[in-house]
PDB file of C-alpha atoms in Angstrom:
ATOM      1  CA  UNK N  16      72.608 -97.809  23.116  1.00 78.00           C
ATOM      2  CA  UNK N  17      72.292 -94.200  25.240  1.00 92.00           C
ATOM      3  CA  UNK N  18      71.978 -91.931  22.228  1.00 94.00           C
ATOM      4  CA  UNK N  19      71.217 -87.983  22.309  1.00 94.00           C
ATOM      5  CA  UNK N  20      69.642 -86.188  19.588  1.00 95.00           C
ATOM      6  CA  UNK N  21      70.477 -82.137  20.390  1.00 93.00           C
ATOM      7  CA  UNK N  22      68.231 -79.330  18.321  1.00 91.00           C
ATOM      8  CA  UNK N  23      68.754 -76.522  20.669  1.00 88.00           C
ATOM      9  CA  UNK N  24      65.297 -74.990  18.823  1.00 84.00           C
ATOM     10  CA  UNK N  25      65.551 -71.629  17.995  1.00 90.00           C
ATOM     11  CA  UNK N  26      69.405 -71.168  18.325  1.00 92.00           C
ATOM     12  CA  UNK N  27      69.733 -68.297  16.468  1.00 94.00           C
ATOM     13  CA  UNK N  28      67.431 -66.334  17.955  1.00 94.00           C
ATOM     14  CA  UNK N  29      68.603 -67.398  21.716  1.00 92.00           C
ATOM     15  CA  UNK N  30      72.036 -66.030  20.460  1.00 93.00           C
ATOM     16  CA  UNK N  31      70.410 -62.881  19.864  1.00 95.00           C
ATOM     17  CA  UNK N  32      68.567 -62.631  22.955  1.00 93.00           C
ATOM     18  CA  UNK N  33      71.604 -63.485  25.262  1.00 91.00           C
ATOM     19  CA  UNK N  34      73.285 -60.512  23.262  1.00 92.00           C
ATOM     20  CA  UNK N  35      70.705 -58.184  23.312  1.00 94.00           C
ATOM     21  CA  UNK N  36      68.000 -58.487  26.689  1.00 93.00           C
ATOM     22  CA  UNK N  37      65.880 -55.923  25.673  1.00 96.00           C
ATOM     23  CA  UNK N  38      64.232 -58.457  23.508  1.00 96.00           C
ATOM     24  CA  UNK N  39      63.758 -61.014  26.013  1.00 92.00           C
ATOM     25  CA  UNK N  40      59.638 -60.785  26.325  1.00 94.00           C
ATOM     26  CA  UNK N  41      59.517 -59.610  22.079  1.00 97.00           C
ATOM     27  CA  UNK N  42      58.634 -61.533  19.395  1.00 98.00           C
ATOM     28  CA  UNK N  43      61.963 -62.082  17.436  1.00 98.00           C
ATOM     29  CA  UNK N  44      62.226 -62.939  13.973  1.00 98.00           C
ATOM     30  CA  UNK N  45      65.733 -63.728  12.517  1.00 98.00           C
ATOM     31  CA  UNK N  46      65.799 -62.649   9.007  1.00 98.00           C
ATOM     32  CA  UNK N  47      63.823 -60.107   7.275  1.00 97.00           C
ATOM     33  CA  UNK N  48      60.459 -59.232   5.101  1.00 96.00           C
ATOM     34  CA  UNK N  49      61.803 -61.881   2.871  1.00 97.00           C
ATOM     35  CA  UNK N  50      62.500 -65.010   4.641  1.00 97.00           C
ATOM     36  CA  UNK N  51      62.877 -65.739   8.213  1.00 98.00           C
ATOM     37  CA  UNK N  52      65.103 -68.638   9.843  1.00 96.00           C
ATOM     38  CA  UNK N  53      64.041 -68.681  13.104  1.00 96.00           C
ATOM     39  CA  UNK N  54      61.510 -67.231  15.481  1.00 97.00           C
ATOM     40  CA  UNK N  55      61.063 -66.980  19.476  1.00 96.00           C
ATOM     41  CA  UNK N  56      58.245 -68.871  20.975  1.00 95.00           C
ATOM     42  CA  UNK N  57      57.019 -65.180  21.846  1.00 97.00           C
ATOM     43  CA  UNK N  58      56.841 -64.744  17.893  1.00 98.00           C
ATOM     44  CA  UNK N  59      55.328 -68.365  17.386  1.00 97.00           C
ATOM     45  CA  UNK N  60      52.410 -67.909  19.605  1.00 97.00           C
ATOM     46  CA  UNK N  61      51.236 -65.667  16.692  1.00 98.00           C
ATOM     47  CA  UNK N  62      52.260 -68.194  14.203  1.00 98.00           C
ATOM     48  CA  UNK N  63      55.396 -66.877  13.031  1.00 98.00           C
ATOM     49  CA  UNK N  64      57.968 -69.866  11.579  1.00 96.00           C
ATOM     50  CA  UNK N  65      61.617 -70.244  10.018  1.00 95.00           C
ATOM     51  CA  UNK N  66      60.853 -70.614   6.141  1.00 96.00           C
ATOM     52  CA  UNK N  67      58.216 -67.857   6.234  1.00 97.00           C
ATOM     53  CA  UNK N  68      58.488 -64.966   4.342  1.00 98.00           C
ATOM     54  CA  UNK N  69      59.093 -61.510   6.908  1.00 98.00           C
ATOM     55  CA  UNK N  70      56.240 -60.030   5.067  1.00 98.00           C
ATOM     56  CA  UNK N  71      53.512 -62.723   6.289  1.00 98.00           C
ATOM     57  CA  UNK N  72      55.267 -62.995  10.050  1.00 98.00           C
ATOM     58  CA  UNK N  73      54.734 -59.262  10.001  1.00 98.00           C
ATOM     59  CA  UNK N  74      51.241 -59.729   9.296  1.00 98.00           C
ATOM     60  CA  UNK N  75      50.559 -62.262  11.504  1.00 98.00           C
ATOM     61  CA  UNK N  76      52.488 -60.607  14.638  1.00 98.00           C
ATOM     62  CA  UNK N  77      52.769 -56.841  13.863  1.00 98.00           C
ATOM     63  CA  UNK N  78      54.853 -56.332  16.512  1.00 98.00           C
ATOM     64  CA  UNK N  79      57.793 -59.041  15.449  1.00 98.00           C
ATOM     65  CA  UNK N  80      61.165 -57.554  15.233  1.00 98.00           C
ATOM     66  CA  UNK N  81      63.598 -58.272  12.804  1.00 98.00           C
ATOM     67  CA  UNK N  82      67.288 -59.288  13.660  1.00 98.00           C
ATOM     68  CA  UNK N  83      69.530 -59.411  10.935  1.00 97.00           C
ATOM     69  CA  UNK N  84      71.356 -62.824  11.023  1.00 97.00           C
ATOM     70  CA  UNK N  85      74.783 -63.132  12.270  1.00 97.00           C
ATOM     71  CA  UNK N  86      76.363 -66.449  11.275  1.00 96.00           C
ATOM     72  CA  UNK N  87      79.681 -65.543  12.352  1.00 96.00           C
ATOM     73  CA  UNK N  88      78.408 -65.180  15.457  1.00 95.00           C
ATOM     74  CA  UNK N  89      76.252 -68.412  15.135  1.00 95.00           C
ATOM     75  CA  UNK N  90      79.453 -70.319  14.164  1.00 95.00           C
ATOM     76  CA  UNK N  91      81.525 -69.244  17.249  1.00 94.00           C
ATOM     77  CA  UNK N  92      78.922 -70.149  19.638  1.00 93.00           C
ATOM     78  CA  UNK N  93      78.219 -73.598  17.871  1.00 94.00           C
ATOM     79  CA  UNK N  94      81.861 -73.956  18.613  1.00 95.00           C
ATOM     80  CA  UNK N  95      81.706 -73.831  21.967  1.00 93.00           C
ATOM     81  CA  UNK N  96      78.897 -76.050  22.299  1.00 94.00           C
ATOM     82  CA  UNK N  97      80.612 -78.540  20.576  1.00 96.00           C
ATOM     83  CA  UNK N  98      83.765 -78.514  22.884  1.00 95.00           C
ATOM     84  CA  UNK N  99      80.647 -79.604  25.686  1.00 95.00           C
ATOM     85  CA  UNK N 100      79.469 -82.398  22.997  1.00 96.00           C
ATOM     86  CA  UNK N 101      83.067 -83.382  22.942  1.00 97.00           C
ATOM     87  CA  UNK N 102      83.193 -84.017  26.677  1.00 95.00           C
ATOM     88  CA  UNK N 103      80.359 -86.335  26.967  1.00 97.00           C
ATOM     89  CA  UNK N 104      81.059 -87.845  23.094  1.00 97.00           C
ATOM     90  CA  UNK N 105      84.338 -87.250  21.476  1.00 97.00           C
ATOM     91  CA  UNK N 106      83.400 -89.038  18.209  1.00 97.00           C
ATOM     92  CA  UNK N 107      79.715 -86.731  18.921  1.00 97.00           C
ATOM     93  CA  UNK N 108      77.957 -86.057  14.980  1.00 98.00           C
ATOM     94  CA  UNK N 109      77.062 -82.154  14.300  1.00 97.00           C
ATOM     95  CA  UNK N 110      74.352 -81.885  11.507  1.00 96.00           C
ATOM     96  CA  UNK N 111      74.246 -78.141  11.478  1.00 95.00           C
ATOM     97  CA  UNK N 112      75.277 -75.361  13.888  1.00 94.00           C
ATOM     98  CA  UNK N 113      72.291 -76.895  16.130  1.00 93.00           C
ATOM     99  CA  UNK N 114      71.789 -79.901  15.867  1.00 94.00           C
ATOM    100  CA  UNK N 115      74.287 -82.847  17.125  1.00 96.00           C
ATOM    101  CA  UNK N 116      74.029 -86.685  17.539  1.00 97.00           C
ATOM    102  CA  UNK N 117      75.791 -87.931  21.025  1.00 97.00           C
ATOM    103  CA  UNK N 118      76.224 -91.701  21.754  1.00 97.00           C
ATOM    104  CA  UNK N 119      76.308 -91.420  25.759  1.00 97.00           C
ATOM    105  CA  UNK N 120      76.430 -94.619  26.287  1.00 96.00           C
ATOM    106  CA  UNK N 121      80.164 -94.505  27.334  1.00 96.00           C
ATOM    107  CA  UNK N 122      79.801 -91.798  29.156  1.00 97.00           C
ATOM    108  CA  UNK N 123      76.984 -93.015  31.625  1.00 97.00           C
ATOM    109  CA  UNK N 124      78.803 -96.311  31.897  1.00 96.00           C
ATOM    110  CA  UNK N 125      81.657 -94.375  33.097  1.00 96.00           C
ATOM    111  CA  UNK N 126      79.822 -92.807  35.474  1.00 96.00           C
ATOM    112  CA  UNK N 127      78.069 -95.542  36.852  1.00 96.00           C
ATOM    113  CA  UNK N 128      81.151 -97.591  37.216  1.00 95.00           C
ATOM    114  CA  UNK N 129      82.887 -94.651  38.932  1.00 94.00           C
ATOM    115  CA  UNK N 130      79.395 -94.351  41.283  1.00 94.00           C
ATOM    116  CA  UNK N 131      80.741 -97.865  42.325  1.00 94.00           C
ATOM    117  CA  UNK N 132      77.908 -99.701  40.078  1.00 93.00           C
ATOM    118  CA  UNK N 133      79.952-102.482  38.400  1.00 89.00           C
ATOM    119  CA  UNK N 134      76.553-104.399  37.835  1.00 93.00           C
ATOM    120  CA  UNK N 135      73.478-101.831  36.966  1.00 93.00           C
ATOM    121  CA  UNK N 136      70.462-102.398  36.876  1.00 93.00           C
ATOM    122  CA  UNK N 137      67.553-101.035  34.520  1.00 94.00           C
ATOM    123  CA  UNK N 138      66.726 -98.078  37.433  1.00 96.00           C
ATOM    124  CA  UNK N 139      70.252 -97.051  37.803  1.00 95.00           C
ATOM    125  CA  UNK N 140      70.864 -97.081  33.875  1.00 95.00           C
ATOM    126  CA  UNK N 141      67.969 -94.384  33.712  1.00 95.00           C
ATOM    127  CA  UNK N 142      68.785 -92.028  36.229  1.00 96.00           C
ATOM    128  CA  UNK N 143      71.833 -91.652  35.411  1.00 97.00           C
ATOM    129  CA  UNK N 144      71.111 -91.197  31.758  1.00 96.00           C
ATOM    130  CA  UNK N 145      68.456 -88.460  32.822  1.00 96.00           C
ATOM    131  CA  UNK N 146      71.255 -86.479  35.103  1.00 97.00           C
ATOM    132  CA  UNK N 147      73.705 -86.885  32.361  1.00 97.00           C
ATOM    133  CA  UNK N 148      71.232 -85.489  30.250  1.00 95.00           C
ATOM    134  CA  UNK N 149      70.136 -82.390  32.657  1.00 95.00           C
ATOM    135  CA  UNK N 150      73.624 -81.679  32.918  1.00 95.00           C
ATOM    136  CA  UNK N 151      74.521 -81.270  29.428  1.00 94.00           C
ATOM    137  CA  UNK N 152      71.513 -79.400  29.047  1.00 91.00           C
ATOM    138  CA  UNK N 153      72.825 -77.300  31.930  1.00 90.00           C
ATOM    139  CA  UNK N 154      76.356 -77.158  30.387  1.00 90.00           C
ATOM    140  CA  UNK N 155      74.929 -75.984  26.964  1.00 88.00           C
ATOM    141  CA  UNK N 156      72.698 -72.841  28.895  1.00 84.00           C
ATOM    142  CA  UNK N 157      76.183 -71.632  30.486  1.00 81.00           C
ATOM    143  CA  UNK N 158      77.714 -71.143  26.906  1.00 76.00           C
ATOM    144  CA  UNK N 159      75.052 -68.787  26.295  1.00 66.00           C
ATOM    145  CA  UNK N 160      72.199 -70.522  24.405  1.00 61.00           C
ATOM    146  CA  UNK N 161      69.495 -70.334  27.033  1.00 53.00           C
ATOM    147  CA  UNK N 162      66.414 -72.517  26.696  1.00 50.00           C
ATOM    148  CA  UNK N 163      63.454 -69.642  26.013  1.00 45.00           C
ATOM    149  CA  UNK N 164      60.720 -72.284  26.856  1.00 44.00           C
ATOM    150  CA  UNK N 165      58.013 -70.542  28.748  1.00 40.00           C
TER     151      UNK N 165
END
């Protein structure tokens, strides 16, 4: 089996910094001085985590701002990720707003029949998984939940 397990890390904050720029290079807490559900990596390179109370990701990383979750907001853009999901998995499992399970496996053998590749070999099964893969990574960014990596 060609399984995918999605956890687009730090969703909710991603959300907030496609909607608001300015805090693009900030370290972003969502939540508040009593419990936050997701930081930036910005805010993690001081230590700051989801499940920690505001007060102690406040001390740790004075300069952390707060955004005040929006789960409405959360929900519709979940939404639209899952209409991708559906494209490469229609049967795809969501776990939460961010995380998914995809079974690819139909997909890729789709694509490697329609590449002409009736009889695949290990190689070909791979690289095709890996583009699938970078594309549906690509499709997910262009719905607005943009990998914040450094």
């Amino acid at each position: 089996p060609l399984c995918a397990v999605v956890d687009m890390d730090m969703f909710y904050a991603a959300v907030e910094i496609r909607d608001q720029p300015a805090l693009r290079e900030k370290p972003v807490a969502i939540g508040g001085i009593g419990m936050i559900c997701t930081s930036n990596y910005e805010a993690r390179k001081y230590g700051v985590r989801a499940a920690m109370p505001g007060f102690i990701g406040k001390k740790l990383c004075p300069d952390l701002v707060f955004v005040k979750p929006n789960f409405k907001k959360y929900t519709s853009v979940a939404a639209v990720t899952r209409e991708v999901f559906k494209r490469y998995d229609p049967d795809f499992r969501a776990y939460s707003l961010d995380e998914a399970f995809l079974d690819l496996a139909p997909f890729v053998a789709e694509r490697l029949e329609t590449a002409g590749k009736t009889e695949p070999d290990a190689a070909d099964v791979h690289d095709t998984a890996s583009a699938v893969l970078h594309e549906l990574r690509e499709a997910i960014k262009e719905v607005g939940c943009p990998r914040q990596r450094p």
